mmCIF file of C-alpha atoms in Angstrom:
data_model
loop_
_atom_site.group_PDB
_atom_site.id
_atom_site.type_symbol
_atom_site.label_atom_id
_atom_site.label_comp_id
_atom_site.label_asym_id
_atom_site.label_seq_id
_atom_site.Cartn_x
_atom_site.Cartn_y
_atom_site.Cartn_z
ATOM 1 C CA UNK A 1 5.793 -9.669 -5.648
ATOM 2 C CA UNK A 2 8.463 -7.814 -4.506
ATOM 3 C CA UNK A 3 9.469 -4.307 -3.514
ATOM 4 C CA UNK A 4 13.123 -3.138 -4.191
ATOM 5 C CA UNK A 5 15.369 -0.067 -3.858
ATOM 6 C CA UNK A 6 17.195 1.797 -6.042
ATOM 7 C CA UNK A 7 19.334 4.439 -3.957
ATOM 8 C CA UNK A 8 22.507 6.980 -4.648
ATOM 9 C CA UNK A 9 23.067 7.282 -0.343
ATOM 10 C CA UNK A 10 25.545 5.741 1.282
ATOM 11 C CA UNK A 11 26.874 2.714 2.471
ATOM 12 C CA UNK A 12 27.339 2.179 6.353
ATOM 13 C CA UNK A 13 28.288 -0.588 8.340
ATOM 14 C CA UNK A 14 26.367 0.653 11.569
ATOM 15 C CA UNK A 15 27.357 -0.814 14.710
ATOM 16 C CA UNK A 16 26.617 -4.588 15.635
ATOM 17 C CA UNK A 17 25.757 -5.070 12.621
ATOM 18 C CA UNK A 18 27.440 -7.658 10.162
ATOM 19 C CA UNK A 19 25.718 -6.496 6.821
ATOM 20 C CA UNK A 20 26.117 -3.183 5.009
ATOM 21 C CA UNK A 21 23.030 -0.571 5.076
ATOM 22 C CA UNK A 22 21.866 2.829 3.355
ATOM 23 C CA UNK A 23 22.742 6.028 5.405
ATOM 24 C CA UNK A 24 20.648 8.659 6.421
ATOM 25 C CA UNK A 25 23.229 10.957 5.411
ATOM 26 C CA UNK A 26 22.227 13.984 3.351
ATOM 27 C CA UNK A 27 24.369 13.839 0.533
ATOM 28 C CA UNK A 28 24.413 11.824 -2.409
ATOM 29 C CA UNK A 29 27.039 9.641 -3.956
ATOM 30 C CA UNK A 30 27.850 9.059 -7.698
ATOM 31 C CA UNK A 31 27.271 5.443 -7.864
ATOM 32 C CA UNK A 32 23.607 3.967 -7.159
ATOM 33 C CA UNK A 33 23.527 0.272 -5.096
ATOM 34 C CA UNK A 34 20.198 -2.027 -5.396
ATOM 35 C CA UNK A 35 18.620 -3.803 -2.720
ATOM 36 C CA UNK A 36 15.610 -6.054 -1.921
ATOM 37 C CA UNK A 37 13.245 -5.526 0.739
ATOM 38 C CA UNK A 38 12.106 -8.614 2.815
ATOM 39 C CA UNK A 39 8.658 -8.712 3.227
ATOM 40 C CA UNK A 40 8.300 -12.350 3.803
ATOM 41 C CA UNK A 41 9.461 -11.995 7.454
ATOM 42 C CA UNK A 42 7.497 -8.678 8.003
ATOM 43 C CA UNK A 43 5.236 -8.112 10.916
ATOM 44 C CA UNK A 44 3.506 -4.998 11.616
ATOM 45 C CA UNK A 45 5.884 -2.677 14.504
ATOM 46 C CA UNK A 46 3.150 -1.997 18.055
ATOM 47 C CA UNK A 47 3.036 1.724 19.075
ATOM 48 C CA UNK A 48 5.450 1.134 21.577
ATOM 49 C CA UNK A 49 7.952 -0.074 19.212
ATOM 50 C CA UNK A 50 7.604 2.215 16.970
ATOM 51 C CA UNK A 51 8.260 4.978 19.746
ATOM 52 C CA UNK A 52 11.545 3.142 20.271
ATOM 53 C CA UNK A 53 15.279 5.100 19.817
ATOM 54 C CA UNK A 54 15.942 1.734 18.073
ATOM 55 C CA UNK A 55 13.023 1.748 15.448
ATOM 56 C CA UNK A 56 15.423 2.330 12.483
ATOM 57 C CA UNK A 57 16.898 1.241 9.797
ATOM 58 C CA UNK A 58 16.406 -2.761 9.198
ATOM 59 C CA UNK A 59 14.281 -2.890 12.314
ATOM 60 C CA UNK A 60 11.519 -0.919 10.263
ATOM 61 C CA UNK A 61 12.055 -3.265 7.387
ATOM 62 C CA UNK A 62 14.615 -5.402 6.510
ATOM 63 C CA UNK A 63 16.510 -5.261 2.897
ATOM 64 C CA UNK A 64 19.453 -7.259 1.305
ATOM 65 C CA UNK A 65 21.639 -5.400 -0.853
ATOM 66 C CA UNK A 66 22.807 -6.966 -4.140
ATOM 67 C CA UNK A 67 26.350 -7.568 -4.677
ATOM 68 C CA UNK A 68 28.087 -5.692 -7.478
ATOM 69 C CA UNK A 69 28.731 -7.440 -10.699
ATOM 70 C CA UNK A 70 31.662 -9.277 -11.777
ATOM 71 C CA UNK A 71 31.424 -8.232 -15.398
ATOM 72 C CA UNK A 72 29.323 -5.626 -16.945
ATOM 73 C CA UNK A 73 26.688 -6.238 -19.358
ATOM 74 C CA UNK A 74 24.056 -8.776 -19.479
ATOM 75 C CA UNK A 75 25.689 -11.603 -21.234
ATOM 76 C CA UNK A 76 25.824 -13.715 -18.068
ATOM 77 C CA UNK A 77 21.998 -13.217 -17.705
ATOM 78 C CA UNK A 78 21.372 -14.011 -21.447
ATOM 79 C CA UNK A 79 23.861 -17.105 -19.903
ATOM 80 C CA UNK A 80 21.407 -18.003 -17.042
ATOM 81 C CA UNK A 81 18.248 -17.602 -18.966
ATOM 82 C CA UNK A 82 19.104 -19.978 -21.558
ATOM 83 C CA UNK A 83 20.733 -22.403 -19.033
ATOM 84 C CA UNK A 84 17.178 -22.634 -17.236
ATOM 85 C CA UNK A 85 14.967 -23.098 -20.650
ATOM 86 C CA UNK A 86 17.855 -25.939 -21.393
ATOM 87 C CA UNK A 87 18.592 -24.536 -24.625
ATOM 88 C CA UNK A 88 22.885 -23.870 -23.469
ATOM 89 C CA UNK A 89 24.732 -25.759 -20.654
ATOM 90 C CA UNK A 90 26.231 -23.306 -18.112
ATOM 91 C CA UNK A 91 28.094 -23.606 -14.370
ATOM 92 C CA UNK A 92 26.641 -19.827 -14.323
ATOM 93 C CA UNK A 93 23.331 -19.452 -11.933
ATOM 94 C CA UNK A 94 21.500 -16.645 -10.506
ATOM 95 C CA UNK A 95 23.917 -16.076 -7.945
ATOM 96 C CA UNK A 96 26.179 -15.257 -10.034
ATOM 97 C CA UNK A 97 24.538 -12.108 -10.770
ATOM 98 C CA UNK A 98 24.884 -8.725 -9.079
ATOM 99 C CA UNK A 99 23.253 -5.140 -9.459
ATOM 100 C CA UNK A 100 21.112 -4.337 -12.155
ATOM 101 C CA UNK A 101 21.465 -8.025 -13.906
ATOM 102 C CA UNK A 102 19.977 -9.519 -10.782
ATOM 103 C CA UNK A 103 17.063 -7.017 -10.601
ATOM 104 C CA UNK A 104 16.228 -6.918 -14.376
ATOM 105 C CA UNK A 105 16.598 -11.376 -14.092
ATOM 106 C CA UNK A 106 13.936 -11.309 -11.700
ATOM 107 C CA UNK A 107 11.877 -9.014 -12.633
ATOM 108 C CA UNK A 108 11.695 -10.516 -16.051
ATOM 109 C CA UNK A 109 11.025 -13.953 -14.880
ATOM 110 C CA UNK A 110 8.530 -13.468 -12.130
ATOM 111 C CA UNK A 111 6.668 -10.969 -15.099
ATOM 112 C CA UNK A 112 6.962 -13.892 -17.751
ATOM 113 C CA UNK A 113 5.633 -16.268 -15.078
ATOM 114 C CA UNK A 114 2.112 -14.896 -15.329
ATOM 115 C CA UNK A 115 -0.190 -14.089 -18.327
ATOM 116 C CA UNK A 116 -2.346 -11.841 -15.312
ATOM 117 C CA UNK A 117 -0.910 -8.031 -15.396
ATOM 118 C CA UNK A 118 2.210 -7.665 -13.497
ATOM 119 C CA UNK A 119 3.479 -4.702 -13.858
ATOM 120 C CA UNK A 120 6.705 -2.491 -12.305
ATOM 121 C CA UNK A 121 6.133 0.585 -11.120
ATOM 122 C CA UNK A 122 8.708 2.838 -10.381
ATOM 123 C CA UNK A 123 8.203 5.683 -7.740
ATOM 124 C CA UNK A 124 9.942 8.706 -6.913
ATOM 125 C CA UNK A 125 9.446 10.222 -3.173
ATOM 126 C CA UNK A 126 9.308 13.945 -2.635
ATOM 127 C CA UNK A 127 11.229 16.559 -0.148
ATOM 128 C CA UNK A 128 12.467 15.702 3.317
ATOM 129 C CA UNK A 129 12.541 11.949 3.577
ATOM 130 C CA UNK A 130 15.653 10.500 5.364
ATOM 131 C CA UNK A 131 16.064 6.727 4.807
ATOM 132 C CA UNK A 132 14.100 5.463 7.508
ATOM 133 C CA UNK A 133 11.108 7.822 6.719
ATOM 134 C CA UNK A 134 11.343 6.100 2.849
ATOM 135 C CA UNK A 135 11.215 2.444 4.466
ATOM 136 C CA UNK A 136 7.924 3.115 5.973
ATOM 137 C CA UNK A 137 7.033 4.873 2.674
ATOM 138 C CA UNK A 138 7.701 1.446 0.577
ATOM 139 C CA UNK A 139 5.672 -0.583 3.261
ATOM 140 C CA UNK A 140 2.751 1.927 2.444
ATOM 141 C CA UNK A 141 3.254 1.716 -1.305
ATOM 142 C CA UNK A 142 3.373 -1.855 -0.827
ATOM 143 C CA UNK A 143 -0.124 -1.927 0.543
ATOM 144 C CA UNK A 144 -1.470 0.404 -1.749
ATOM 145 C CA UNK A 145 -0.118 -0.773 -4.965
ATOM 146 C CA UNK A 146 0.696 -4.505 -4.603
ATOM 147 C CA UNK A 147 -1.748 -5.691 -1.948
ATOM 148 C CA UNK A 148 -4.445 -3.729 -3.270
ATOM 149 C CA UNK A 149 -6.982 -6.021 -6.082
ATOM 150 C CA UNK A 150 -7.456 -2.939 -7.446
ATOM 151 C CA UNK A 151 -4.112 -1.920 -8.543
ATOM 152 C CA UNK A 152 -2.180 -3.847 -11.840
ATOM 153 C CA UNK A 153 0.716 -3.041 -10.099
ATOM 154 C CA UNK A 154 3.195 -6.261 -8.466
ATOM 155 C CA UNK A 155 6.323 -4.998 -8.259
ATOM 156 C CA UNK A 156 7.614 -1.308 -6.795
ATOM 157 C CA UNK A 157 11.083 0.058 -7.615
ATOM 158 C CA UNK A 158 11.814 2.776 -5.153
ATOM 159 C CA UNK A 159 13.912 5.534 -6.374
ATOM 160 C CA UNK A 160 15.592 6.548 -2.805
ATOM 161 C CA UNK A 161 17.443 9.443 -3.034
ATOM 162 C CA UNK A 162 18.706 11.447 -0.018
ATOM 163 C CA UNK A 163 16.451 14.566 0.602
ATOM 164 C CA UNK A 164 17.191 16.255 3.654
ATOM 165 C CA UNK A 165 15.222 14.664 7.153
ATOM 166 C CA UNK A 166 14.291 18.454 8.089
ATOM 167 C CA UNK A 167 11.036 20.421 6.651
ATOM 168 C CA UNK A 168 13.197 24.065 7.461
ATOM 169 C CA UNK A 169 12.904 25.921 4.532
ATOM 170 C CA UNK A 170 16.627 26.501 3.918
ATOM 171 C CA UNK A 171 17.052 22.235 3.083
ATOM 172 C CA UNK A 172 14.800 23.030 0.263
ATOM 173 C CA UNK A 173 17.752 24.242 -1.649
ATOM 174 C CA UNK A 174 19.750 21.142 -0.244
ATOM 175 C CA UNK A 175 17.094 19.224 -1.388
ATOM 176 C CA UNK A 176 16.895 20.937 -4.752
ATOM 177 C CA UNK A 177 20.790 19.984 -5.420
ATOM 178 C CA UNK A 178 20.836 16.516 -4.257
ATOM 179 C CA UNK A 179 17.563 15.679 -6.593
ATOM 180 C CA UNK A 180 20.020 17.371 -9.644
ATOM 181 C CA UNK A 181 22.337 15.007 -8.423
ATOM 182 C CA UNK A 182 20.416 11.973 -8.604
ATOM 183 C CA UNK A 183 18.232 12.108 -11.777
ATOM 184 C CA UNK A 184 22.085 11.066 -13.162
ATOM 185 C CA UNK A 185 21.365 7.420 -11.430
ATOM 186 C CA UNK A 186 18.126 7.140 -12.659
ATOM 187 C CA UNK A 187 19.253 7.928 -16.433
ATOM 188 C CA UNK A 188 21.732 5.145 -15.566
ATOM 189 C CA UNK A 189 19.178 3.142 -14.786
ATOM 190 C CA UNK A 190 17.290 3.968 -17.918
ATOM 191 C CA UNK A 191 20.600 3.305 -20.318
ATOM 192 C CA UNK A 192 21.139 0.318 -18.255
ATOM 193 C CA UNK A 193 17.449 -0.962 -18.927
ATOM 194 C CA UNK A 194 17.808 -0.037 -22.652
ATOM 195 C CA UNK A 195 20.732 -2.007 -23.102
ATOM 196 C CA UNK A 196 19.374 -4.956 -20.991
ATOM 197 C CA UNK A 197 16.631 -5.389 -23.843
ATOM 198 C CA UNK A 198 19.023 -5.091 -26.872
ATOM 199 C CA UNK A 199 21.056 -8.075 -25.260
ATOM 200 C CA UNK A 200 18.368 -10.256 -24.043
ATOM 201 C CA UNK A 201 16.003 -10.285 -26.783
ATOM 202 C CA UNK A 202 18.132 -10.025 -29.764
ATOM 203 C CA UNK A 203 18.376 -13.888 -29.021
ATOM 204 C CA UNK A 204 15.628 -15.132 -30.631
ATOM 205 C CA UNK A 205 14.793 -17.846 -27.609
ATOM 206 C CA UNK A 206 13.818 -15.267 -25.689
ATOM 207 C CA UNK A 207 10.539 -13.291 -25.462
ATOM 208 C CA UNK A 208 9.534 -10.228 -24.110
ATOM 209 C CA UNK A 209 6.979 -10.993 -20.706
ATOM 210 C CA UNK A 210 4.278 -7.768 -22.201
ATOM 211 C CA UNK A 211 3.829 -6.549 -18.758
ATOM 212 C CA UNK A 212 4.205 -2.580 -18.246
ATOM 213 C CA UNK A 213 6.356 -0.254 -16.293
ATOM 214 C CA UNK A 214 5.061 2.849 -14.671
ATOM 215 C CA UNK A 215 6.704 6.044 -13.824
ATOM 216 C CA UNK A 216 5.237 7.505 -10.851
ATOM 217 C CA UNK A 217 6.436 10.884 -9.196
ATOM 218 C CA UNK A 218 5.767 12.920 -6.608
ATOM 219 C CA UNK A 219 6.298 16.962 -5.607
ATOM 220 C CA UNK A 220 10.495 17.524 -5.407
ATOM 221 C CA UNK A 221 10.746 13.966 -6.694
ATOM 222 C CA UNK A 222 10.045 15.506 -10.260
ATOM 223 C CA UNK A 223 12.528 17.071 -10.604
ATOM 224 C CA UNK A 224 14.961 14.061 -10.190
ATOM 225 C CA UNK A 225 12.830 13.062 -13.204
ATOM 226 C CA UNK A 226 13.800 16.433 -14.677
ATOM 227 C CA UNK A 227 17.321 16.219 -14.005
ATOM 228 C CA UNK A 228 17.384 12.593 -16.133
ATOM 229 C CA UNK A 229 15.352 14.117 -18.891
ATOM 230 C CA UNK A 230 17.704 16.913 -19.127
ATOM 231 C CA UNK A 231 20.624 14.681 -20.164
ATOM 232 C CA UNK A 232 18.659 12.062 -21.763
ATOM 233 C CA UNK A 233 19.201 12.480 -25.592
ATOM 234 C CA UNK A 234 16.262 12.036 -27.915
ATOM 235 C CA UNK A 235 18.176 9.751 -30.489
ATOM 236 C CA UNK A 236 18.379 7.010 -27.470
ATOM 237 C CA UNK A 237 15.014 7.200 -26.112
ATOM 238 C CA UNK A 238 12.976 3.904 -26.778
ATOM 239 C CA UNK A 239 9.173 3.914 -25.432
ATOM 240 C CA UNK A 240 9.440 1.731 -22.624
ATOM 241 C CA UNK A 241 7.088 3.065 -20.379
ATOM 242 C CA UNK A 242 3.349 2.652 -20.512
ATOM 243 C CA UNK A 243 1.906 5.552 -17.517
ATOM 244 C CA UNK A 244 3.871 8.516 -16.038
ATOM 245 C CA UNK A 245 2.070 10.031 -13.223
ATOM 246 C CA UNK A 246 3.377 13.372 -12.022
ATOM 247 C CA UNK A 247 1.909 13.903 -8.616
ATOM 248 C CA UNK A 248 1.583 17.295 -7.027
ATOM 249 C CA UNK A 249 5.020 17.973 -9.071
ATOM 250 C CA UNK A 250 7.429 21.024 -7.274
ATOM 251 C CA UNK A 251 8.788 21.819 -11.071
ATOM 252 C CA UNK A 252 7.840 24.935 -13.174
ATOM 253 C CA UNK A 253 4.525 24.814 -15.066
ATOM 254 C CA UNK A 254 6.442 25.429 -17.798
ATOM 255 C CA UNK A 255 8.683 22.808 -18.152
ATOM 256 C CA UNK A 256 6.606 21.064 -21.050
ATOM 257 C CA UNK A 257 7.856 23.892 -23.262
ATOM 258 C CA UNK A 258 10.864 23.326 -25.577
ATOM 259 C CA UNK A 259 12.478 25.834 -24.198
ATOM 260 C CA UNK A 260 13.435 23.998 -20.784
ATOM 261 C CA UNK A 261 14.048 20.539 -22.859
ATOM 262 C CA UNK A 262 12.849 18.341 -20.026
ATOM 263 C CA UNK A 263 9.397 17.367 -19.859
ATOM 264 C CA UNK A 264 8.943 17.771 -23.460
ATOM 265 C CA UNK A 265 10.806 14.769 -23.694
ATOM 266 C CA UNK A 266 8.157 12.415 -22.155
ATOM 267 C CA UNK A 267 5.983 11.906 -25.149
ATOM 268 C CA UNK A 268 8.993 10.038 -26.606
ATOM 269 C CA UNK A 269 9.485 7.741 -23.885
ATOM 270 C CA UNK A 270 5.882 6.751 -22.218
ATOM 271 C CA UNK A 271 2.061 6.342 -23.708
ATOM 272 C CA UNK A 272 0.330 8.262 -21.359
ATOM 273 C CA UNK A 273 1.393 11.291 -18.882
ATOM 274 C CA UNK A 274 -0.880 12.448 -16.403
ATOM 275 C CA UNK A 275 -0.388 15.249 -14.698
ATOM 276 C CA UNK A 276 -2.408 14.947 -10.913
ATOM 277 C CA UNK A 277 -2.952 18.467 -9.627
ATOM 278 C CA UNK A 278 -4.721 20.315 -7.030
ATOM 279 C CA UNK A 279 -5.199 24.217 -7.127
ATOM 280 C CA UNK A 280 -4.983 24.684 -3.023
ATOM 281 C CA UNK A 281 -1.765 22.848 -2.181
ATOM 282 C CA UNK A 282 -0.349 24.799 0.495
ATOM 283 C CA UNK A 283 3.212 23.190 0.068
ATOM 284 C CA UNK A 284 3.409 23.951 -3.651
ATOM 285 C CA UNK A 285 2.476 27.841 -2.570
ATOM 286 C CA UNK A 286 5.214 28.030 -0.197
ATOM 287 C CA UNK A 287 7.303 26.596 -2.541
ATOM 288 C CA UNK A 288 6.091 29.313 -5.065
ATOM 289 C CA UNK A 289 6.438 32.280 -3.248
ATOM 290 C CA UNK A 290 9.404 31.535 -1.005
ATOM 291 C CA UNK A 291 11.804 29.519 -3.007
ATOM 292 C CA UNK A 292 11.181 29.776 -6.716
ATOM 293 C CA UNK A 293 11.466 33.351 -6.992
ATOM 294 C CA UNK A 294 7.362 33.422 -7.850
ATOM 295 C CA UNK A 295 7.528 30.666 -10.458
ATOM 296 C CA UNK A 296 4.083 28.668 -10.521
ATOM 297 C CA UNK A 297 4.615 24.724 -10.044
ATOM 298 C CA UNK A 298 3.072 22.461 -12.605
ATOM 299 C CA UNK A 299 1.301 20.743 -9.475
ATOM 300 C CA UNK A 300 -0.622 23.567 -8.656
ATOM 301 C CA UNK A 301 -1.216 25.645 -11.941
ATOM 302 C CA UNK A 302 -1.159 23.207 -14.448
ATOM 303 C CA UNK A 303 1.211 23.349 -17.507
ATOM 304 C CA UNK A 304 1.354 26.659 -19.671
ATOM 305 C CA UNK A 305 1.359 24.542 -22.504
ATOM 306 C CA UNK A 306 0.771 21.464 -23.778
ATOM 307 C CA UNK A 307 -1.136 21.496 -26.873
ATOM 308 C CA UNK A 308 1.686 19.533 -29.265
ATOM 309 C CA UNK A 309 0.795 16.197 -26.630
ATOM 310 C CA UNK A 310 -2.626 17.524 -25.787
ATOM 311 C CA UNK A 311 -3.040 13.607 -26.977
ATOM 312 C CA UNK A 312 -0.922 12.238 -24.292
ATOM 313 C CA UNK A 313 -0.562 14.226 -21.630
ATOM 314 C CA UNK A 314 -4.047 14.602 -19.194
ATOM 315 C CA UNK A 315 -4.580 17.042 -16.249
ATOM 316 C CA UNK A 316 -6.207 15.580 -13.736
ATOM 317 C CA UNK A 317 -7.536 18.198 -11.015
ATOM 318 C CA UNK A 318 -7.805 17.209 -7.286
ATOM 319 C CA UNK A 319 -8.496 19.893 -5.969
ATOM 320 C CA UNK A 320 -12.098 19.164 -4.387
ATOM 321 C CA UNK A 321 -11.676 15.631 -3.001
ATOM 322 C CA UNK A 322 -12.325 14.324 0.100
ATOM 323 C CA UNK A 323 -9.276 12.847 2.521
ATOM 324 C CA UNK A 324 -11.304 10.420 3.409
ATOM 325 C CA UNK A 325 -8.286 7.768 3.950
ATOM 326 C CA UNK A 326 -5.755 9.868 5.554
ATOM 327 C CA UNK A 327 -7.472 12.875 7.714
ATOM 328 C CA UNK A 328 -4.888 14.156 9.905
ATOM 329 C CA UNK A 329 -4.366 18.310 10.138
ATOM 330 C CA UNK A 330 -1.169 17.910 7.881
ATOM 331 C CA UNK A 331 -3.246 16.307 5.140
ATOM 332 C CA UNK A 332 -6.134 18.392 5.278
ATOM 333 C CA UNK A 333 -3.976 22.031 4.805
ATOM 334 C CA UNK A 334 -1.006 20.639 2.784
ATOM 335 C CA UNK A 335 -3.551 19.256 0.044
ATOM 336 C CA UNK A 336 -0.336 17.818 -1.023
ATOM 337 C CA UNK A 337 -0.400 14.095 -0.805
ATOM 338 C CA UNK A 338 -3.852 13.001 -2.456
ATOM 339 C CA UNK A 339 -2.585 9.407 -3.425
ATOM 340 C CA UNK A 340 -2.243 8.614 0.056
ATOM 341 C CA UNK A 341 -4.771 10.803 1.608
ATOM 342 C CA UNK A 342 -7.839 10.094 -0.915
ATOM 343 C CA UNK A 343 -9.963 7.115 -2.030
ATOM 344 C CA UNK A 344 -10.483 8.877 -4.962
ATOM 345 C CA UNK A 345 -7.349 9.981 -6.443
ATOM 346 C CA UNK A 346 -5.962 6.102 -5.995
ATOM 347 C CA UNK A 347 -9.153 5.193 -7.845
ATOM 348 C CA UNK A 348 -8.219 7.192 -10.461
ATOM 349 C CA UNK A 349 -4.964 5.907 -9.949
ATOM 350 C CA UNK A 350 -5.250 2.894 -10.438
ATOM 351 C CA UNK A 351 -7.755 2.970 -13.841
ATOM 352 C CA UNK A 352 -4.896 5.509 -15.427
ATOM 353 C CA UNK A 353 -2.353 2.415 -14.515
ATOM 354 C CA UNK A 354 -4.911 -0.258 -16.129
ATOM 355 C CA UNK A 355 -4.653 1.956 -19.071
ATOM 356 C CA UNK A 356 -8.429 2.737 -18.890
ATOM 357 C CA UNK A 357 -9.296 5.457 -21.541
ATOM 358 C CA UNK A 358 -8.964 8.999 -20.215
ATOM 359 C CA UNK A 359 -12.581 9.943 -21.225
ATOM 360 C CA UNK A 360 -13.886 6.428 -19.376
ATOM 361 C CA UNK A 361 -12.716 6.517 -16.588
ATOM 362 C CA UNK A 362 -15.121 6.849 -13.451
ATOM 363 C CA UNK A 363 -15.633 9.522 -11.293
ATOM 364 C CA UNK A 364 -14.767 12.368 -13.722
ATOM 365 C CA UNK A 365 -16.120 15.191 -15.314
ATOM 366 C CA UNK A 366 -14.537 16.236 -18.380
ATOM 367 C CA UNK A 367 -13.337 20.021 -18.762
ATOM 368 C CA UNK A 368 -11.967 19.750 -21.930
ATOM 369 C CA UNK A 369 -10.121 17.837 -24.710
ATOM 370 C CA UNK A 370 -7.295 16.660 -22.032
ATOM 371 C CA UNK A 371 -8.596 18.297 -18.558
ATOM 372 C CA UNK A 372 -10.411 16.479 -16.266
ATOM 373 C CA UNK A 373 -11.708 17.129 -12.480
ATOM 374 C CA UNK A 374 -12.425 14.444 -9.812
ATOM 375 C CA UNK A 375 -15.699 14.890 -8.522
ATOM 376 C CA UNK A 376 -16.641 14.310 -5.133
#
């Protein structure tokens, strides 16, 4: 298990402290940094220390930030691999590794370790979360999605990117720009994944672990998604991911048509999309009719059209269930955050991520070929 972080913010040395940590700055940075959250010293904050000045940064959770590496590429981790399966003598060890070579090491050997499913899912926060609001995010993912029996999921790459830590309206557009900004690390990330599996398992020693990786995005976080798919050219897309799930996504409804050259692209690159919708969110009408010059979002309308991937691509509507997890006022109106708030959208969750077939999975009634509603 582990949880790790894949961020474009800054790096501070706050004071006292001997170790370097992500900002909450609101601006993004060209170059992304990896770190790993420590979860084997966690213990759950009291009330009164979460009411603390001090309740930030590594006192929420703690993370470890990997060192940069010495040489690009993955030769050293082809290096390492072999080293540990005996088949090549080398001084080189996992320490040696920095960055993306460290995280792609371990997450290949803890998901070759296993023949149960252990599979990576990355997520993709929405608008207005400053760094310490997406720590306490990843320790609720965490217990959702890797504690939970019923989830596949053992691994959580958090895509932190720096949205702005203030719901006014104007850091929308802030918001909007800095999510532009950072779909360029996560296509990095995607090259850099790409390239990891040409060098690794072009040696013949060497086997791929046939676990799955998730995509997993929610409201402005799509649209760091969008930003990637944008530059991402079809000749270099390779199917790597098994499930995208667009949650209550703050992007056009139409951006499945060639015309915007974004979505469109996601039949190339995953199994299954599944769009998770719900026909009353509040924050998706604001966004509508204050910010995107009357343009209806995809996670409130539904895509204009989809029939070319009417195959892959499933609309799932939310828009009647209960919050029976998370009831609070901002939950109830928003209708904006039904994988946290409902027992029933993680259900459905979670048998999309198990790869469950669209037209079995519980809980459903079927509208048509590739529209579904959650009933109650």
């Amino acid at each position: 298990m582990a949880v790790y972080i894949l961020s474009n913010r800054k790096i501070v040395r706050h004071k006292g402290e001997k170790v370097d940590s992500f900002s909450n700055d609101e601006y993004s940075i060209p170059n992304f940094r990896i770190a790993k959250c420590d979860f084997d010293n966690y213990k759950e904050p009291s009330p009164a220390a979460k009411k603390k000045k001090d309740y930030t940064n590594r006192n929420i959770l703690n993370y470890k930030l990997f060192s940069e590496p010495e040489k690009q590429g993955y030769e050293e981790v082809l290096e390492v691999l072999l080293s540990e399966k005996g088949i090549k003598e080398s001084s080189l060890t996992a320490n040696n590794l920095g960055g993306t070579q460290r995280l792609f090491y371990e997450l290949y050997k803890n998901m070759s370790a296993t023949k149960d499913r252990s599979d990576v899912l990355i997520f993709i926060h929405g608008y207005a979360y400053d760094f310490d609001d997406e720590l306490k995010a990843m320790i609720d993912l965490k217990k959702l999605f890797i504690d939970n029996p019923s989830s596949p999921v053992e691994h959580i790459l958090f895509v932190s990117w720096p949205a702005s830590s203030s719901i006014v309206p104007l850091t929308y557009f802030d918001d909007k720009a800095s999510s532009i900004n950072s779909g360029t690390s996560l296509l990095r990330l995607f090259y850099f994944y790409t390239q990891f599996l040409k060098d690794i398992f072009s040696n013949r020693d060497l086997v791929p672990c046939n676990q799955r990786i998730h995509i997993m995005t929610h409201s402005l976080g799509n649209r760091v998604l969008q930003s990637m798919l944008y530059s991402l050219k079809r000749e270099n897309i390779l199917r790597v991911i098994d499930q995208v799930i667009l949650l209550n996504a703050d992007v056009s409804y139409k951006v499945f048509e060639d015309s915007e050259d974004s979505f469109n692209k996601l039949p190339l690159l995953a199994n299954r999309i599944s769009i998770y919708l719900n026909r009353q969110d509040l924050i998706l009408g604001i966004s509508q009719y204050t910010k995107n010059i009357l343009t209806p979002r995809l996670g409130k309308n539904g895509p204009s059209d989809i029939t070319p991937y009417k195959d892959i691509v499933s609309i799932i509507d939310c828009t009647f269930v209960k919050d029976d997890v998370l009831n609070s006022f901002r939950y109830e109106v928003g209708n904006h955050w039904g994988y946290l708030s409902s027992s029933q959208v993680q259900s459905d969750i979670f048998q999309n991520l198990y790869g469950i077939d669209r037209n079995l999975i519980s809980n459903r009634t079927k509208d048509n070929e590739n529209i579904f509603t959650i009933i109650s």
